[in-house]
mmCIF file of C-alpha atoms in Angstrom:
data_model
loop_
_atom_site.group_PDB
_atom_site.id
_atom_site.type_symbol
_atom_site.label_atom_id
_atom_site.label_comp_id
_atom_site.label_asym_id
_atom_site.label_seq_id
_atom_site.Cartn_x
_atom_site.Cartn_y
_atom_site.Cartn_z
ATOM 1 C CA UNK A 1 0.159 -0.196 0.008
ATOM 2 C CA UNK A 2 1.388 3.311 -0.975
ATOM 3 C CA UNK A 3 2.028 5.838 1.943
ATOM 4 C CA UNK A 4 0.257 9.452 0.493
ATOM 5 C CA UNK A 5 1.856 12.534 1.043
ATOM 6 C CA UNK A 6 0.951 15.582 2.398
ATOM 7 C CA UNK A 7 0.174 16.961 -0.461
ATOM 8 C CA UNK A 8 -2.611 14.366 -1.087
ATOM 9 C CA UNK A 9 -4.553 15.378 2.449
ATOM 10 C CA UNK A 10 -7.617 16.803 2.283
ATOM 11 C CA UNK A 11 -9.145 19.019 4.528
ATOM 12 C CA UNK A 12 -12.394 18.259 6.413
ATOM 13 C CA UNK A 13 -15.247 20.175 6.854
ATOM 14 C CA UNK A 14 -15.338 22.031 9.829
ATOM 15 C CA UNK A 15 -18.612 23.637 9.735
ATOM 16 C CA UNK A 16 -20.808 20.763 11.430
ATOM 17 C CA UNK A 17 -18.233 21.227 14.419
ATOM 18 C CA UNK A 18 -19.080 24.908 14.215
ATOM 19 C CA UNK A 19 -22.748 24.894 13.551
ATOM 20 C CA UNK A 20 -23.697 22.281 15.967
ATOM 21 C CA UNK A 21 -21.035 23.598 18.344
ATOM 22 C CA UNK A 22 -23.272 27.328 18.455
ATOM 23 C CA UNK A 23 -27.091 25.097 18.536
ATOM 24 C CA UNK A 24 -25.920 23.231 21.841
ATOM 25 C CA UNK A 25 -24.815 26.225 23.289
ATOM 26 C CA UNK A 26 -27.737 28.343 22.149
ATOM 27 C CA UNK A 27 -30.420 25.909 22.531
ATOM 28 C CA UNK A 28 -29.094 25.857 26.406
ATOM 29 C CA UNK A 29 -29.086 29.493 27.259
ATOM 30 C CA UNK A 30 -32.200 29.850 25.040
ATOM 31 C CA UNK A 31 -34.421 27.324 27.552
ATOM 32 C CA UNK A 32 -32.852 29.548 30.451
ATOM 33 C CA UNK A 33 -34.132 32.472 28.962
ATOM 34 C CA UNK A 34 -37.933 30.971 28.602
ATOM 35 C CA UNK A 35 -37.293 30.150 32.403
ATOM 36 C CA UNK A 36 -37.920 26.323 31.172
ATOM 37 C CA UNK A 37 -38.608 23.949 34.187
ATOM 38 C CA UNK A 38 -38.021 27.039 36.283
ATOM 39 C CA UNK A 39 -34.337 27.534 35.907
ATOM 40 C CA UNK A 40 -33.721 31.477 35.371
ATOM 41 C CA UNK A 41 -30.028 31.542 36.059
ATOM 42 C CA UNK A 42 -27.606 31.776 33.057
ATOM 43 C CA UNK A 43 -24.614 30.591 34.987
ATOM 44 C CA UNK A 44 -25.140 26.795 33.585
ATOM 45 C CA UNK A 45 -24.163 27.734 30.471
ATOM 46 C CA UNK A 46 -20.556 29.026 31.708
ATOM 47 C CA UNK A 47 -19.042 25.560 30.716
ATOM 48 C CA UNK A 48 -20.655 25.636 26.999
ATOM 49 C CA UNK A 49 -20.082 29.136 26.724
ATOM 50 C CA UNK A 50 -16.123 28.668 27.395
ATOM 51 C CA UNK A 51 -15.592 25.230 25.668
ATOM 52 C CA UNK A 52 -17.994 24.532 22.943
ATOM 53 C CA UNK A 53 -19.794 27.831 21.497
ATOM 54 C CA UNK A 54 -16.334 29.440 22.510
ATOM 55 C CA UNK A 55 -13.130 27.401 21.869
ATOM 56 C CA UNK A 56 -14.829 24.908 19.418
ATOM 57 C CA UNK A 57 -16.448 26.899 17.184
ATOM 58 C CA UNK A 58 -13.319 29.505 17.413
ATOM 59 C CA UNK A 59 -11.022 26.643 16.108
ATOM 60 C CA UNK A 60 -13.920 25.745 13.353
ATOM 61 C CA UNK A 61 -13.666 29.257 12.034
ATOM 62 C CA UNK A 62 -9.603 29.203 11.680
ATOM 63 C CA UNK A 63 -10.114 25.871 9.995
ATOM 64 C CA UNK A 64 -12.598 28.145 7.569
ATOM 65 C CA UNK A 65 -9.954 30.314 6.872
ATOM 66 C CA UNK A 66 -7.899 27.758 5.662
ATOM 67 C CA UNK A 67 -10.208 25.944 3.570
ATOM 68 C CA UNK A 68 -10.833 29.310 2.272
ATOM 69 C CA UNK A 69 -14.831 30.199 3.238
ATOM 70 C CA UNK A 70 -14.241 33.750 4.236
ATOM 71 C CA UNK A 71 -18.096 32.901 4.885
ATOM 72 C CA UNK A 72 -17.794 30.725 7.692
ATOM 73 C CA UNK A 73 -14.706 31.526 8.984
ATOM 74 C CA UNK A 74 -16.169 34.947 10.072
ATOM 75 C CA UNK A 75 -19.373 33.777 11.643
ATOM 76 C CA UNK A 76 -17.631 30.590 13.948
ATOM 77 C CA UNK A 77 -14.532 32.922 14.839
ATOM 78 C CA UNK A 78 -17.610 35.578 15.245
ATOM 79 C CA UNK A 79 -19.872 33.951 17.453
ATOM 80 C CA UNK A 80 -16.639 32.205 19.452
ATOM 81 C CA UNK A 81 -16.190 34.898 20.643
ATOM 82 C CA UNK A 82 -19.546 36.303 21.762
ATOM 83 C CA UNK A 83 -19.985 32.843 23.712
ATOM 84 C CA UNK A 84 -16.597 34.019 25.220
ATOM 85 C CA UNK A 85 -17.707 37.465 26.018
ATOM 86 C CA UNK A 86 -20.627 36.312 27.096
ATOM 87 C CA UNK A 87 -19.022 34.000 29.677
ATOM 88 C CA UNK A 88 -16.715 36.524 30.736
ATOM 89 C CA UNK A 89 -19.830 38.747 31.977
ATOM 90 C CA UNK A 90 -21.064 35.852 33.790
ATOM 91 C CA UNK A 91 -17.701 34.431 35.711
ATOM 92 C CA UNK A 92 -17.936 36.566 39.130
ATOM 93 C CA UNK A 93 -13.982 36.957 39.024
ATOM 94 C CA UNK A 94 -13.994 39.233 35.777
ATOM 95 C CA UNK A 95 -15.693 42.024 37.848
ATOM 96 C CA UNK A 96 -18.158 43.028 35.166
ATOM 97 C CA UNK A 97 -21.328 42.243 37.166
ATOM 98 C CA UNK A 98 -19.785 43.722 40.260
ATOM 99 C CA UNK A 99 -19.069 46.890 38.876
ATOM 100 C CA UNK A 100 -22.969 47.343 38.083
ATOM 101 C CA UNK A 101 -24.218 46.627 41.466
ATOM 102 C CA UNK A 102 -26.662 47.908 43.201
ATOM 103 C CA UNK A 103 -26.962 50.266 39.841
ATOM 104 C CA UNK A 104 -29.936 50.539 36.765
ATOM 105 C CA UNK A 105 -27.068 50.311 34.394
ATOM 106 C CA UNK A 106 -26.669 46.523 33.914
ATOM 107 C CA UNK A 107 -29.497 45.955 31.674
ATOM 108 C CA UNK A 108 -28.945 49.154 29.135
ATOM 109 C CA UNK A 109 -25.636 47.940 29.294
ATOM 110 C CA UNK A 110 -26.073 44.369 28.056
ATOM 111 C CA UNK A 111 -28.985 45.664 25.747
ATOM 112 C CA UNK A 112 -25.790 47.638 24.173
ATOM 113 C CA UNK A 113 -23.809 44.237 23.774
ATOM 114 C CA UNK A 114 -26.856 42.808 22.490
ATOM 115 C CA UNK A 115 -27.538 45.483 19.935
ATOM 116 C CA UNK A 116 -23.821 45.415 18.602
ATOM 117 C CA UNK A 117 -24.656 41.544 18.059
ATOM 118 C CA UNK A 118 -28.295 42.254 16.337
ATOM 119 C CA UNK A 119 -26.294 44.840 13.790
ATOM 120 C CA UNK A 120 -23.262 41.883 12.959
ATOM 121 C CA UNK A 121 -25.889 39.308 12.709
ATOM 122 C CA UNK A 122 -28.386 41.174 10.471
ATOM 123 C CA UNK A 123 -25.075 41.681 8.089
ATOM 124 C CA UNK A 124 -24.710 38.399 8.310
ATOM 125 C CA UNK A 125 -27.883 37.800 7.424
ATOM 126 C CA UNK A 126 -27.934 39.977 4.022
ATOM 127 C CA UNK A 127 -24.104 38.127 3.381
ATOM 128 C CA UNK A 128 -25.758 34.358 3.114
ATOM 129 C CA UNK A 129 -28.459 35.754 0.782
ATOM 130 C CA UNK A 130 -26.314 33.795 -1.721
ATOM 131 C CA UNK A 131 -26.008 30.430 0.014
ATOM 132 C CA UNK A 132 -29.197 28.468 0.499
ATOM 133 C CA UNK A 133 -32.411 28.674 2.191
ATOM 134 C CA UNK A 134 -31.169 26.784 5.653
ATOM 135 C CA UNK A 135 -28.094 29.807 6.542
ATOM 136 C CA UNK A 136 -30.525 32.510 5.880
ATOM 137 C CA UNK A 137 -33.040 31.050 8.122
ATOM 138 C CA UNK A 138 -30.725 30.651 10.612
ATOM 139 C CA UNK A 139 -29.006 34.112 10.548
ATOM 140 C CA UNK A 140 -33.168 35.520 10.705
ATOM 141 C CA UNK A 141 -33.883 33.542 13.071
ATOM 142 C CA UNK A 142 -31.121 34.832 15.480
ATOM 143 C CA UNK A 143 -31.281 38.179 13.810
ATOM 144 C CA UNK A 144 -35.214 37.959 15.303
ATOM 145 C CA UNK A 145 -33.343 36.405 18.962
ATOM 146 C CA UNK A 146 -31.101 39.108 19.264
ATOM 147 C CA UNK A 147 -33.970 41.841 18.513
ATOM 148 C CA UNK A 148 -35.840 40.794 21.167
ATOM 149 C CA UNK A 149 -33.765 39.807 24.113
ATOM 150 C CA UNK A 150 -31.762 43.716 23.308
ATOM 151 C CA UNK A 151 -35.334 44.686 23.525
ATOM 152 C CA UNK A 152 -35.552 42.715 27.016
ATOM 153 C CA UNK A 153 -32.852 44.169 28.515
ATOM 154 C CA UNK A 154 -33.368 47.488 27.623
ATOM 155 C CA UNK A 155 -37.250 47.132 29.316
ATOM 156 C CA UNK A 156 -36.877 44.757 32.030
ATOM 157 C CA UNK A 157 -39.948 44.938 33.147
ATOM 158 C CA UNK A 158 -41.191 43.307 30.045
ATOM 159 C CA UNK A 159 -40.079 39.863 30.951
ATOM 160 C CA UNK A 160 -42.556 38.474 28.283
ATOM 161 C CA UNK A 161 -39.792 39.900 25.680
ATOM 162 C CA UNK A 162 -37.169 37.984 26.816
ATOM 163 C CA UNK A 163 -39.068 35.165 26.456
ATOM 164 C CA UNK A 164 -40.337 35.475 23.346
ATOM 165 C CA UNK A 165 -36.370 36.301 22.454
ATOM 166 C CA UNK A 166 -35.887 32.909 24.156
ATOM 167 C CA UNK A 167 -38.241 31.110 22.149
ATOM 168 C CA UNK A 168 -36.546 32.368 18.950
ATOM 169 C CA UNK A 169 -33.236 31.330 20.222
ATOM 170 C CA UNK A 170 -34.487 27.805 20.482
ATOM 171 C CA UNK A 171 -36.164 27.678 17.178
ATOM 172 C CA UNK A 172 -32.696 29.137 15.436
ATOM 173 C CA UNK A 173 -30.510 26.368 17.452
ATOM 174 C CA UNK A 174 -32.831 23.514 15.462
ATOM 175 C CA UNK A 175 -32.284 25.366 13.065
ATOM 176 C CA UNK A 176 -28.286 25.192 13.645
ATOM 177 C CA UNK A 177 -28.727 21.357 13.992
ATOM 178 C CA UNK A 178 -30.600 20.680 10.924
ATOM 179 C CA UNK A 179 -28.063 23.277 8.716
ATOM 180 C CA UNK A 180 -25.391 21.394 10.661
ATOM 181 C CA UNK A 181 -26.348 17.906 10.301
ATOM 182 C CA UNK A 182 -27.066 18.278 6.600
ATOM 183 C CA UNK A 183 -22.941 19.137 6.003
ATOM 184 C CA UNK A 184 -22.021 15.817 8.032
ATOM 185 C CA UNK A 185 -23.713 13.619 6.175
ATOM 186 C CA UNK A 186 -22.907 14.602 2.681
ATOM 187 C CA UNK A 187 -24.701 12.779 -0.099
ATOM 188 C CA UNK A 188 -21.260 10.413 -0.526
ATOM 189 C CA UNK A 189 -21.413 9.783 2.737
ATOM 190 C CA UNK A 190 -25.043 8.579 3.892
ATOM 191 C CA UNK A 191 -27.740 7.038 3.204
ATOM 192 C CA UNK A 192 -30.330 9.868 3.182
ATOM 193 C CA UNK A 193 -29.780 14.500 2.728
ATOM 194 C CA UNK A 194 -31.102 16.682 4.864
ATOM 195 C CA UNK A 195 -31.971 19.292 1.689
ATOM 196 C CA UNK A 196 -30.759 22.956 2.459
ATOM 197 C CA UNK A 197 -32.119 24.570 -1.363
ATOM 198 C CA UNK A 198 -29.034 26.068 -2.773
ATOM 199 C CA UNK A 199 -29.816 29.596 -3.550
ATOM 200 C CA UNK A 200 -28.706 30.443 -6.925
ATOM 201 C CA UNK A 201 -25.523 32.487 -7.130
ATOM 202 C CA UNK A 202 -24.119 35.798 -9.105
ATOM 203 C CA UNK A 203 -22.987 35.043 -12.811
#
């Protein structure tokens, strides 16, 4: 049996890693946002945000750069950074929450944080319009998630708005699971495929 040199090796597809890592972390936080089973404190997501949503997505993003996929690299690396940033807010040792202790600024500050991600996700939504319907729906519902969570932060008395954001987050997570699974089960490697409906590209 001949041994193939490095020039014959192919990069694996980092998309499923990034998508499923994003989906899992988003699902857990969104379940907290809708107060599923009475859980209201989001600290359970810290470990997932650091190890899965953060590190795994960041690694997927770096490999997307190596594969020449600027869109995937930007998405995975940025949302990996989002989860690192969100975890740092929740970790007591960072002092971020302590800085707002006893003030009403925390909700507005979180609103600013979510506003930035709402804008970024809208840009990613526009960039996805020449890809496939799976990604378009993913970024559309993710943008709705950020929008409702942002409004819920600016209007903390409106608990139902934050719960709506959690509901859209759950939908987003399952779309990400589906798109990730569709890339993990390509036509040549599986007994069935999950269609994501490619959109027409510019000639």
